[in-house]
C-alpha cells in the first residue's frame, strides 16, 4: 500500500480502469498518510474523510458496473480553501470565515465531482489568498515538505505542500500574480495558471477580478493536463468566462518538440532581478535540454519586470480592497496583520491611477502580439528557492518585482515545473508561458522536458 502514497493521477487512473487498484484502496492510503504526517506540514484545514470514503465507494461501484467516467474517476484531490464546497467548511484561512459553510459548490468543485473525483479536504492558503504566511490566523501556515522550516510559497501553499508530500495526487489553487506557480516552484510540483477565462471562478472567493485564475497543481505535467481537461469550460455565472471549444490537453502531450520556437526572456533573471546562482545554473541546463530535444531556442525581450508589477499592484490591490471593503470597516480587527499590511494599501490608489493602470495593461497586451507570432512559447526562471519562515519578508513584494506577474498581466497560460534541486535539497523551477489559449503548446514543451529529465523520481522524506 505504501506504493500508492506517491502514485500519480495518470498511473492511478490506468490501474483503476483495469481494476488493479480500487478507489477505496487509493483513498484509504492517502487518508492514512495525511493522518500520520500532516502534523509536520499543516497542509489541511479540513479533512473530509467521511465524504471521501462515500465518493470512493460510489466510484468503485460505478467502475465495477462498467460506468467508467474517465481518468479522474476515483482519484483523490484537494481544494484550496477558497473553493466553495456545499456542506463543507470553507474558511479562506481567515478568522472571518471560521464557521462559513456554503450551500452550493463552486463550478470547479462540481466539475471534479462529475468527473468522479474524491475530495480529501480543504487546503491551507494565506488569508483570502493575500498577504503572506501568518502565525496569527486560526490555522498555522503550510510548511514545505522538503524542509518544514521553509515556506511553501503564497498563496496556494497547502495545495503545493499536499501534492509534494504525497497527501493528494492533485489539487486546485488560484493564481492572481503567481499563487499557483510560486508554491509549485518552491515545493517542486507542477503548477499551471491557465488562460484568463478558461476555467470558471464561480464559487471561488475573489482576489482580483482582472487577474484571478483557477489552476491545478500536480506532480507531473500529464496529471496537470488531466485535471485541466476536467475543469476547463465556459460558465455563464462567471463574468470573465470565455466560450471556446476545449481541446484534449492530454492528447497534445508529446516528447517531440523538434522545430518548436522557444523565446528565452533572460533579462528577467539576469538584469531585472539577480537570481540564485544554483537556479541560474539549472536554468542553463534546462535550456540545453530543450535544444537537445530539437527546439529552436532564441533570446528575446519583454518590458522590465517592474513595469508589469507596477500595473498589477495598482489594479489588484484596488480590487481586493474593494472586495473586503465592508469587512475592513466593520470587522477590521479580525483580519490578520499580514493581510492588513498589504490590503490596506489599496485605499491609497485613486480612480485615475486605477484607470491609467488598466490602459497601460492594454498596451502591454498589444505589445505581446509580435512575440506570439515569433515564438510558440516563452521561458524564464521561476522564483528563487523557498525562504525560511524566519527570513520571509511580508512586504517583500513591494520592494522588488517577482518573476510571475508579467504572465498574469499578459493573460495567457504559464506553467512552473521543477528543473533540479539546491545543494540543501530545495526545488528549483522554470516557467513556460504562451499566448492566450495556447495551453497545448505550454504543456507539450513542459512534458517533453519532464520526460527527458530525472527530477520526478525524487520525493520529500517525511
Short mmCIF file of C-alpha atoms in Angstrom, two decimals:
data_model
loop_
_atom_site.label_atom_id
_atom_site.label_comp_id
_atom_site.label_asym_id
_atom_site.label_seq_id
_atom_site.Cartn_x
_atom_site.Cartn_y
_atom_site.Cartn_z
CA UNK A 1 0.00 0.00 0.00
CA UNK A 2 2.96 2.33 0.54
CA UNK A 3 3.43 2.35 -3.23
CA UNK A 4 0.13 4.23 -3.52
CA UNK A 5 1.43 7.19 -1.50
CA UNK A 6 3.22 8.80 -4.41
CA UNK A 7 1.24 7.40 -7.32
CA UNK A 8 0.27 10.00 -9.92
CA UNK A 9 -3.12 10.60 -11.47
CA UNK A 10 -2.31 9.07 -14.86
CA UNK A 11 -0.80 5.92 -13.35
CA UNK A 12 -3.58 5.55 -10.79
CA UNK A 13 -6.23 6.02 -13.49
CA UNK A 14 -4.72 3.22 -15.55
CA UNK A 15 -4.75 0.87 -12.57
CA UNK A 16 -8.27 1.86 -11.52
CA UNK A 17 -9.65 1.41 -15.03
CA UNK A 18 -8.04 -2.05 -15.19
CA UNK A 19 -9.43 -2.79 -11.69
CA UNK A 20 -5.97 -3.48 -10.31
CA UNK A 21 -6.41 -0.78 -7.68
CA UNK A 22 -9.73 0.33 -6.24
CA UNK A 23 -10.67 3.94 -5.45
CA UNK A 24 -11.31 2.83 -1.87
CA UNK A 25 -7.78 1.42 -1.52
CA UNK A 26 -6.27 4.57 -3.01
CA UNK A 27 -8.35 6.88 -0.83
CA UNK A 28 -7.57 4.91 2.31
CA UNK A 29 -3.85 5.03 1.56
CA UNK A 30 -3.87 8.81 1.23
CA UNK A 31 -6.04 9.32 4.32
CA UNK A 32 -3.66 7.23 6.40
CA UNK A 33 -0.68 9.21 5.11
CA UNK A 34 -2.37 12.53 5.87
CA UNK A 35 -3.35 11.45 9.37
CA UNK A 36 0.17 10.22 10.08
CA UNK A 37 2.20 13.07 8.62
CA UNK A 38 0.22 16.28 8.13
CA UNK A 39 1.04 17.48 11.63
CA UNK A 40 4.51 18.19 10.20
CA UNK A 41 3.17 20.13 7.19
CA UNK A 42 -0.22 21.69 8.12
CA UNK A 43 -1.42 21.36 4.53
CA UNK A 44 -5.06 20.72 5.52
CA UNK A 45 -7.55 22.97 7.24
CA UNK A 46 -10.42 20.48 6.92
CA UNK A 47 -10.04 16.76 6.23
CA UNK A 48 -13.19 15.34 4.58
CA UNK A 49 -12.52 11.67 5.31
CA UNK A 50 -16.17 10.56 5.52
CA UNK A 51 -17.14 12.34 2.32
CA UNK A 52 -14.07 10.92 0.57
CA UNK A 53 -14.94 7.36 1.53
CA UNK A 54 -18.51 7.79 0.30
CA UNK A 55 -17.28 9.17 -3.00
CA UNK A 56 -14.64 6.43 -3.32
CA UNK A 57 -17.19 3.67 -2.70
CA UNK A 58 -19.54 5.21 -5.24
CA UNK A 59 -16.73 5.43 -7.80
CA UNK A 60 -15.77 1.82 -7.16
CA UNK A 61 -19.36 0.64 -7.63
CA UNK A 62 -19.71 2.60 -10.87
CA UNK A 63 -16.45 1.26 -12.30
CA UNK A 64 -17.35 -2.30 -11.32
CA UNK A 65 -20.66 -1.84 -13.13
CA UNK A 66 -18.82 -0.69 -16.27
CA UNK A 67 -19.63 3.01 -15.94
CA UNK A 68 -16.10 4.40 -16.05
CA UNK A 69 -16.15 8.19 -16.43
CA UNK A 70 -12.53 8.92 -17.32
CA UNK A 71 -9.09 9.49 -15.81
CA UNK A 72 -10.32 11.43 -12.73
CA UNK A 73 -12.77 8.68 -11.74
CA UNK A 74 -11.87 7.52 -8.24
CA UNK A 75 -8.89 9.89 -7.98
CA UNK A 76 -8.38 11.79 -4.67
CA UNK A 77 -7.83 15.55 -4.84
CA UNK A 78 -7.67 18.59 -2.58
CA UNK A 79 -9.04 22.13 -2.87
CA UNK A 80 -7.53 25.39 -1.74
CA UNK A 81 -9.88 26.65 0.94
CA UNK A 82 -11.28 29.38 -1.29
CA UNK A 83 -13.34 26.91 -3.34
CA UNK A 84 -16.95 26.62 -2.19
CA UNK A 85 -17.94 23.11 -1.11
CA UNK A 86 -21.58 22.55 -0.20
CA UNK A 87 -21.86 21.40 3.40
CA UNK A 88 -18.10 21.62 3.98
CA UNK A 89 -16.33 24.38 5.91
CA UNK A 90 -14.79 26.95 3.54
CA UNK A 91 -12.67 29.40 5.54
CA UNK A 92 -10.39 31.32 3.19
CA UNK A 93 -7.88 30.71 6.01
CA UNK A 94 -9.46 33.68 7.79
CA UNK A 95 -10.92 34.28 11.22
CA UNK A 96 -13.84 35.99 9.48
CA UNK A 97 -14.98 32.67 7.98
CA UNK A 98 -14.25 30.22 10.76
CA UNK A 99 -17.85 28.97 10.63
CA UNK A 100 -18.74 29.53 6.96
CA UNK A 101 -20.33 26.51 5.27
CA UNK A 102 -21.53 27.17 1.69
CA UNK A 103 -24.85 25.87 0.41
CA UNK A 104 -23.54 25.15 -3.08
CA UNK A 105 -20.33 24.06 -4.77
CA UNK A 106 -18.00 26.13 -6.89
CA UNK A 107 -18.25 25.25 -10.58
CA UNK A 108 -14.81 23.64 -10.47
CA UNK A 109 -15.80 21.58 -7.44
CA UNK A 110 -18.85 20.34 -9.34
CA UNK A 111 -16.80 19.52 -12.43
CA UNK A 112 -14.34 17.41 -10.42
CA UNK A 113 -17.21 15.59 -8.70
CA UNK A 114 -18.83 14.94 -12.08
CA UNK A 115 -15.52 13.54 -13.33
CA UNK A 116 -15.61 11.09 -10.43
CA UNK A 117 -13.03 12.80 -8.22
CA UNK A 118 -12.75 12.11 -4.48
CA UNK A 119 -12.37 15.17 -2.23
CA UNK A 120 -9.90 14.56 0.60
CA UNK A 121 -10.17 18.03 2.08
CA UNK A 122 -9.67 21.78 2.05
CA UNK A 123 -6.14 23.13 1.95
CA UNK A 124 -4.29 25.98 3.64
CA UNK A 125 -3.69 29.30 1.97
CA UNK A 126 -2.77 32.81 3.05
CA UNK A 127 -5.70 34.80 4.40
CA UNK A 128 -8.12 35.21 1.49
CA UNK A 129 -5.16 34.30 -0.77
CA UNK A 130 -3.44 37.57 0.04
CA UNK A 131 -0.55 38.71 2.16
CA UNK A 132 1.92 36.12 3.36
CA UNK A 133 2.30 33.22 5.82
CA UNK A 134 0.83 34.30 9.13
CA UNK A 135 1.02 32.87 12.62
CA UNK A 136 -1.89 34.94 13.95
CA UNK A 137 -4.52 33.02 11.96
CA UNK A 138 -6.71 30.28 13.49
CA UNK A 139 -4.73 27.71 11.49
CA UNK A 140 -0.94 27.58 11.06
CA UNK A 141 0.66 28.22 7.66
CA UNK A 142 1.52 25.24 5.50
CA UNK A 143 5.14 24.11 5.63
CA UNK A 144 7.45 22.88 2.89
CA UNK A 145 7.69 19.07 2.72
CA UNK A 146 11.32 19.31 1.60
CA UNK A 147 12.15 21.09 4.86
CA UNK A 148 9.38 22.21 7.26
CA UNK A 149 11.44 25.21 8.36
CA UNK A 150 10.88 26.67 4.90
CA UNK A 151 7.92 28.44 3.31
CA UNK A 152 5.76 26.81 0.62
CA UNK A 153 5.02 29.90 -1.44
CA UNK A 154 1.90 32.09 -1.28
CA UNK A 155 -0.92 31.63 -1.57
CA UNK A 156 -1.87 28.13 -2.74
CA UNK A 157 0.54 26.98 -0.07
CA UNK A 158 -1.42 23.99 1.16
CA UNK A 159 -2.05 22.79 -2.39
CA UNK A 160 1.66 22.80 -3.25
CA UNK A 161 2.60 21.17 0.05
CA UNK A 162 -0.09 18.48 -0.15
CA UNK A 163 0.96 17.36 -3.63
CA UNK A 164 4.67 17.36 -2.82
CA UNK A 165 4.09 15.44 0.42
CA UNK A 166 2.10 12.72 -1.33
CA UNK A 167 -1.12 13.58 0.51
CA UNK A 168 -3.03 14.13 -2.75
CA UNK A 169 -2.06 13.38 -6.35
CA UNK A 170 -3.60 16.67 -7.46
CA UNK A 171 -5.08 19.88 -6.07
CA UNK A 172 -6.58 23.15 -7.22
CA UNK A 173 -5.13 26.53 -6.37
CA UNK A 174 -5.76 30.08 -7.52
CA UNK A 175 -3.31 32.38 -9.29
CA UNK A 176 -3.57 36.18 -9.32
CA UNK A 177 0.10 37.08 -9.54
CA UNK A 178 1.80 33.71 -9.18
CA UNK A 179 -0.12 31.91 -6.44
CA UNK A 180 -0.26 28.58 -8.28
CA UNK A 181 3.19 28.88 -9.83
CA UNK A 182 5.06 30.05 -6.71
CA UNK A 183 4.10 27.12 -4.44
CA UNK A 184 4.66 24.78 -7.38
CA UNK A 185 8.17 26.17 -7.75
CA UNK A 186 9.00 26.14 -4.04
CA UNK A 187 7.52 22.68 -3.44
CA UNK A 188 8.87 21.10 -6.63
CA UNK A 189 5.49 20.31 -8.18
CA UNK A 190 3.89 21.30 -11.49
CA UNK A 191 1.58 24.31 -11.33
CA UNK A 192 -0.42 25.77 -14.23
CA UNK A 193 -2.05 29.17 -14.42
CA UNK A 194 -4.48 28.72 -17.31
CA UNK A 195 -5.55 31.44 -19.70
CA UNK A 196 -7.77 34.02 -18.04
CA UNK A 197 -11.37 32.95 -18.62
CA UNK A 198 -10.65 29.31 -19.46
CA UNK A 199 -11.65 27.93 -16.04
CA UNK A 200 -14.68 29.19 -14.14
CA UNK A 201 -14.14 31.17 -10.95
CA UNK A 202 -17.77 30.94 -9.85
CA UNK A 203 -17.91 29.99 -6.18
CA UNK A 204 -14.25 30.86 -5.57
CA UNK A 205 -13.53 33.72 -3.17
CA UNK A 206 -12.28 36.59 -5.36
CA UNK A 207 -8.97 38.38 -5.03
CA UNK A 208 -8.70 40.38 -8.26
CA UNK A 209 -11.45 40.43 -10.89
CA UNK A 210 -8.88 41.33 -13.54
CA UNK A 211 -6.31 38.61 -12.84
CA UNK A 212 -7.80 35.68 -10.87
CA UNK A 213 -7.34 32.25 -12.45
CA UNK A 214 -8.08 28.76 -11.13
CA UNK A 215 -5.49 26.11 -11.91
CA UNK A 216 -4.11 22.68 -10.98
CA UNK A 217 -1.03 21.60 -9.03
CA UNK A 218 0.20 18.05 -9.64
CA UNK A 219 3.40 16.03 -9.62
CA UNK A 220 3.62 15.59 -13.40
CA UNK A 221 2.68 17.58 -16.49
CA UNK A 222 0.45 14.75 -17.71
CA UNK A 223 -1.50 14.85 -14.45
CA UNK A 224 -1.85 18.61 -14.84
CA UNK A 225 -3.31 18.13 -18.32
CA UNK A 226 -5.82 15.61 -16.96
CA UNK A 227 -7.15 17.99 -14.30
CA UNK A 228 -7.25 20.92 -16.71
CA UNK A 229 -9.34 18.85 -19.08
CA UNK A 230 -11.80 18.18 -16.26
CA UNK A 231 -12.23 21.78 -15.08
CA UNK A 232 -11.93 23.90 -18.24
CA UNK A 233 -15.02 25.25 -19.95
CA UNK A 234 -17.43 28.16 -20.24
CA UNK A 235 -19.62 29.16 -17.31
CA UNK A 236 -22.20 31.92 -17.71
CA UNK A 237 -22.09 32.56 -13.94
CA UNK A 238 -18.50 33.83 -14.22
CA UNK A 239 -18.43 37.24 -15.94
CA UNK A 240 -14.86 36.62 -17.10
CA UNK A 241 -15.53 33.18 -18.59
CA UNK A 242 -14.83 32.80 -22.31
CA UNK A 243 -16.75 30.38 -24.52
CA UNK A 244 -14.31 28.24 -26.50
CA UNK A 245 -14.04 24.64 -27.63
CA UNK A 246 -11.94 22.72 -25.11
CA UNK A 247 -9.27 20.55 -26.75
CA UNK A 248 -7.92 17.25 -25.43
CA UNK A 249 -4.94 18.61 -23.49
CA UNK A 250 -3.61 15.18 -22.63
CA UNK A 251 -3.63 14.09 -26.28
CA UNK A 252 -1.44 17.10 -27.15
CA UNK A 253 1.43 15.88 -24.96
CA UNK A 254 4.47 14.74 -26.89
CA UNK A 255 8.17 14.20 -26.28
CA UNK A 256 8.80 15.53 -29.78
CA UNK A 257 9.26 19.31 -29.76
CA UNK A 258 11.52 19.49 -32.80
CA UNK A 259 11.12 22.81 -34.55
CA UNK A 260 9.16 24.47 -31.76
CA UNK A 261 10.21 28.09 -31.29
CA UNK A 262 11.26 28.94 -27.74
CA UNK A 263 11.85 32.56 -26.72
CA UNK A 264 14.09 32.96 -23.66
CA UNK A 265 13.31 36.02 -21.54
CA UNK A 266 16.77 36.06 -20.00
CA UNK A 267 16.77 39.64 -18.76
CA UNK A 268 14.06 38.73 -16.24
CA UNK A 269 16.57 36.79 -14.15
CA UNK A 270 19.88 38.40 -15.17
CA UNK A 271 19.08 42.14 -15.25
CA UNK A 272 15.66 42.82 -13.73
CA UNK A 273 16.44 40.53 -10.79
CA UNK A 274 19.63 38.91 -9.61
CA UNK A 275 18.60 35.33 -9.10
CA UNK A 276 20.06 32.49 -7.05
CA UNK A 277 23.27 31.09 -8.55
CA UNK A 278 22.06 27.50 -8.37
CA UNK A 279 18.81 28.43 -10.09
CA UNK A 280 20.65 30.30 -12.87
CA UNK A 281 22.87 27.25 -13.43
CA UNK A 282 19.88 24.91 -13.50
CA UNK A 283 18.16 27.19 -16.00
CA UNK A 284 21.10 26.92 -18.40
CA UNK A 285 20.94 23.13 -18.15
CA UNK A 286 17.19 23.24 -18.81
CA UNK A 287 17.70 25.33 -21.95
CA UNK A 288 20.33 22.84 -23.11
CA UNK A 289 17.77 20.05 -22.70
CA UNK A 290 15.27 21.93 -24.87
CA UNK A 291 17.94 22.43 -27.53
CA UNK A 292 18.85 18.73 -27.48
CA UNK A 293 15.17 17.93 -27.92
CA UNK A 294 15.21 19.91 -31.16
CA UNK A 295 13.61 23.18 -30.11
CA UNK A 296 14.82 26.41 -31.69
CA UNK A 297 15.93 28.43 -28.66
CA UNK A 298 16.47 32.18 -29.06
CA UNK A 299 16.72 35.08 -26.61
CA UNK A 300 14.03 37.74 -26.65
CA UNK A 301 12.86 40.68 -24.55
CA UNK A 302 9.73 41.89 -22.81
CA UNK A 303 9.30 45.01 -20.70
CA UNK A 304 11.28 45.23 -17.44
CA UNK A 305 9.62 43.19 -14.71
CA UNK A 306 9.00 46.21 -12.51
CA UNK A 307 6.63 47.75 -15.05
CA UNK A 308 4.38 44.68 -15.01
CA UNK A 309 4.43 44.64 -11.22
CA UNK A 310 3.53 48.35 -11.01
CA UNK A 311 0.47 47.87 -13.21
CA UNK A 312 -0.62 44.68 -11.45
CA UNK A 313 -0.30 46.12 -7.96
CA UNK A 314 -2.37 49.21 -8.69
CA UNK A 315 -5.13 47.12 -10.26
CA UNK A 316 -5.10 44.10 -7.95
CA UNK A 317 -4.67 45.94 -4.65
CA UNK A 318 -7.52 48.28 -5.55
CA UNK A 319 -9.74 45.32 -6.42
CA UNK A 320 -9.07 43.23 -3.31
CA UNK A 321 -9.58 46.32 -1.15
CA UNK A 322 -12.99 46.72 -2.77
CA UNK A 323 -13.81 43.02 -2.25
CA UNK A 324 -13.25 43.28 1.52
CA UNK A 325 -14.17 46.95 1.94
CA UNK A 326 -17.22 46.43 4.17
CA UNK A 327 -15.49 43.90 6.43
CA UNK A 328 -12.38 46.06 6.70
CA UNK A 329 -14.60 48.79 8.11
CA UNK A 330 -16.85 46.65 10.31
CA UNK A 331 -14.51 43.83 11.37
CA UNK A 332 -11.02 45.14 10.70
CA UNK A 333 -9.62 43.83 13.98
CA UNK A 334 -10.42 40.24 12.94
CA UNK A 335 -8.11 40.24 9.93
CA UNK A 336 -4.52 39.09 10.29
CA UNK A 337 -1.70 41.61 10.41
CA UNK A 338 -0.08 40.44 7.15
CA UNK A 339 -3.36 40.68 5.25
CA UNK A 340 -3.95 44.20 6.56
CA UNK A 341 -0.37 45.28 5.86
CA UNK A 342 -0.83 44.56 2.17
CA UNK A 343 -4.53 45.08 1.53
CA UNK A 344 -4.92 48.47 3.23
CA UNK A 345 -2.57 49.94 0.66
CA UNK A 346 -5.49 49.64 -1.75
CA UNK A 347 -7.09 52.69 -0.16
CA UNK A 348 -4.14 54.81 -1.32
CA UNK A 349 -4.81 54.36 -5.03
CA UNK A 350 -7.17 56.80 -6.73
CA UNK A 351 -9.58 56.06 -9.56
CA UNK A 352 -7.40 57.96 -12.05
CA UNK A 353 -4.46 55.67 -11.18
CA UNK A 354 -6.58 52.54 -11.47
CA UNK A 355 -7.82 53.57 -14.91
CA UNK A 356 -4.31 54.53 -16.02
CA UNK A 357 -3.04 51.10 -14.95
CA UNK A 358 -5.83 49.35 -16.89
CA UNK A 359 -4.97 51.40 -20.01
CA UNK A 360 -1.27 50.62 -19.62
CA UNK A 361 -2.12 46.94 -19.36
CA UNK A 362 -3.91 47.14 -22.70
CA UNK A 363 -0.71 48.46 -24.23
CA UNK A 364 1.24 45.62 -22.64
CA UNK A 365 -1.17 43.09 -24.14
CA UNK A 366 -0.82 44.65 -27.60
CA UNK A 367 2.98 44.54 -27.34
CA UNK A 368 2.89 40.76 -26.95
CA UNK A 369 1.46 40.07 -30.40
CA UNK A 370 4.80 40.14 -32.28
CA UNK A 371 6.31 37.80 -29.67
CA UNK A 372 3.44 35.34 -30.03
CA UNK A 373 3.90 35.37 -33.81
CA UNK A 374 7.63 34.71 -33.48
CA UNK A 375 7.62 32.12 -30.68
CA UNK A 376 5.47 29.17 -29.69
CA UNK A 377 6.41 29.56 -26.01
CA UNK A 378 8.38 31.90 -23.79
CA UNK A 379 10.58 30.60 -20.97
CA UNK A 380 12.19 32.17 -17.94
CA UNK A 381 13.04 31.14 -14.40
CA UNK A 382 10.66 30.78 -11.54
CA UNK A 383 11.43 32.25 -8.13
CA UNK A 384 14.50 31.62 -6.03
CA UNK A 385 14.40 28.60 -3.69
CA UNK A 386 11.96 28.71 -0.78
CA UNK A 387 12.93 31.03 2.09
CA UNK A 388 12.95 30.06 5.73
CA UNK A 389 9.95 31.31 7.68
CA UNK A 390 12.21 33.46 9.84
CA UNK A 391 13.74 35.04 6.72
CA UNK A 392 10.48 35.78 4.93
CA UNK A 393 9.73 39.49 4.46
CA UNK A 394 5.92 40.01 4.36
CA UNK A 395 6.16 43.24 2.36
CA UNK A 396 8.94 42.00 0.07
CA UNK A 397 6.65 42.18 -2.95
CA UNK A 398 6.63 45.98 -2.58
CA UNK A 399 10.43 46.08 -2.52
CA UNK A 400 11.29 44.13 -5.66
CA UNK A 401 9.42 42.58 -8.61
CA UNK A 402 8.61 38.89 -8.87
CA UNK A 403 9.08 36.61 -11.86
CA UNK A 404 5.40 35.66 -12.24
CA UNK A 405 3.44 38.88 -12.57
CA UNK A 406 4.35 39.53 -16.22
CA UNK A 407 2.46 36.40 -17.30
CA UNK A 408 -0.52 37.36 -15.14
CA UNK A 409 -0.66 40.69 -16.94
CA UNK A 410 -0.43 39.02 -20.38
CA UNK A 411 -3.34 36.67 -19.50
CA UNK A 412 -2.02 33.54 -21.26
CA UNK A 413 -1.08 30.20 -19.74
CA UNK A 414 2.09 29.82 -17.67
CA UNK A 415 3.42 26.70 -16.00
CA UNK A 416 6.07 26.16 -13.32
CA UNK A 417 7.96 22.88 -13.22
CA UNK A 418 10.98 21.50 -11.41
CA UNK A 419 14.42 21.71 -13.06
CA UNK A 420 16.59 20.47 -10.20
CA UNK A 421 17.44 20.96 -6.54
CA UNK A 422 19.79 23.08 -4.46
CA UNK A 423 22.66 21.54 -2.53
CA UNK A 424 20.47 21.50 0.57
CA UNK A 425 17.62 19.78 -1.25
CA UNK A 426 15.19 22.58 -2.10
CA UNK A 427 13.47 22.55 -5.51
CA UNK A 428 14.41 24.81 -8.43
CA UNK A 429 11.94 25.66 -11.16
CA UNK A 430 11.36 27.36 -14.51
CA UNK A 431 8.31 28.90 -16.19
CA UNK A 432 6.94 28.23 -19.65
CA UNK A 433 4.33 30.68 -20.98
CA UNK A 434 2.44 31.27 -24.23
CA UNK A 435 -0.28 33.27 -25.92
CA UNK A 436 -3.83 33.06 -24.54
CA UNK A 437 -5.44 29.64 -25.09
CA UNK A 438 -2.15 28.03 -26.14
CA UNK A 439 -2.17 25.62 -23.18
CA UNK A 440 -1.33 22.76 -25.54
CA UNK A 441 1.99 24.35 -26.50
CA UNK A 442 2.93 25.07 -22.88
CA UNK A 443 2.02 21.56 -21.75
CA UNK A 444 3.82 19.96 -24.71
CA UNK A 445 7.14 21.68 -24.04
CA UNK A 446 6.87 21.09 -20.29
CA UNK A 447 6.04 17.42 -20.85
CA UNK A 448 8.95 16.91 -23.25
CA UNK A 449 11.36 18.47 -20.76
CA UNK A 450 9.99 16.39 -17.91
CA UNK A 451 10.25 13.14 -19.88
CA UNK A 452 13.90 13.91 -20.69
CA UNK A 453 14.97 14.66 -17.09
CA UNK A 454 15.09 12.67 -13.82
CA UNK A 455 13.60 15.15 -11.36
CA UNK A 456 10.22 13.41 -10.89
CA UNK A 457 11.92 10.40 -9.28
CA UNK A 458 12.84 12.38 -6.17
CA UNK A 459 10.33 12.92 -3.36
CA UNK A 460 10.44 14.50 0.11
CA UNK A 461 11.17 12.21 3.03
CA UNK A 462 8.79 12.94 5.91
#
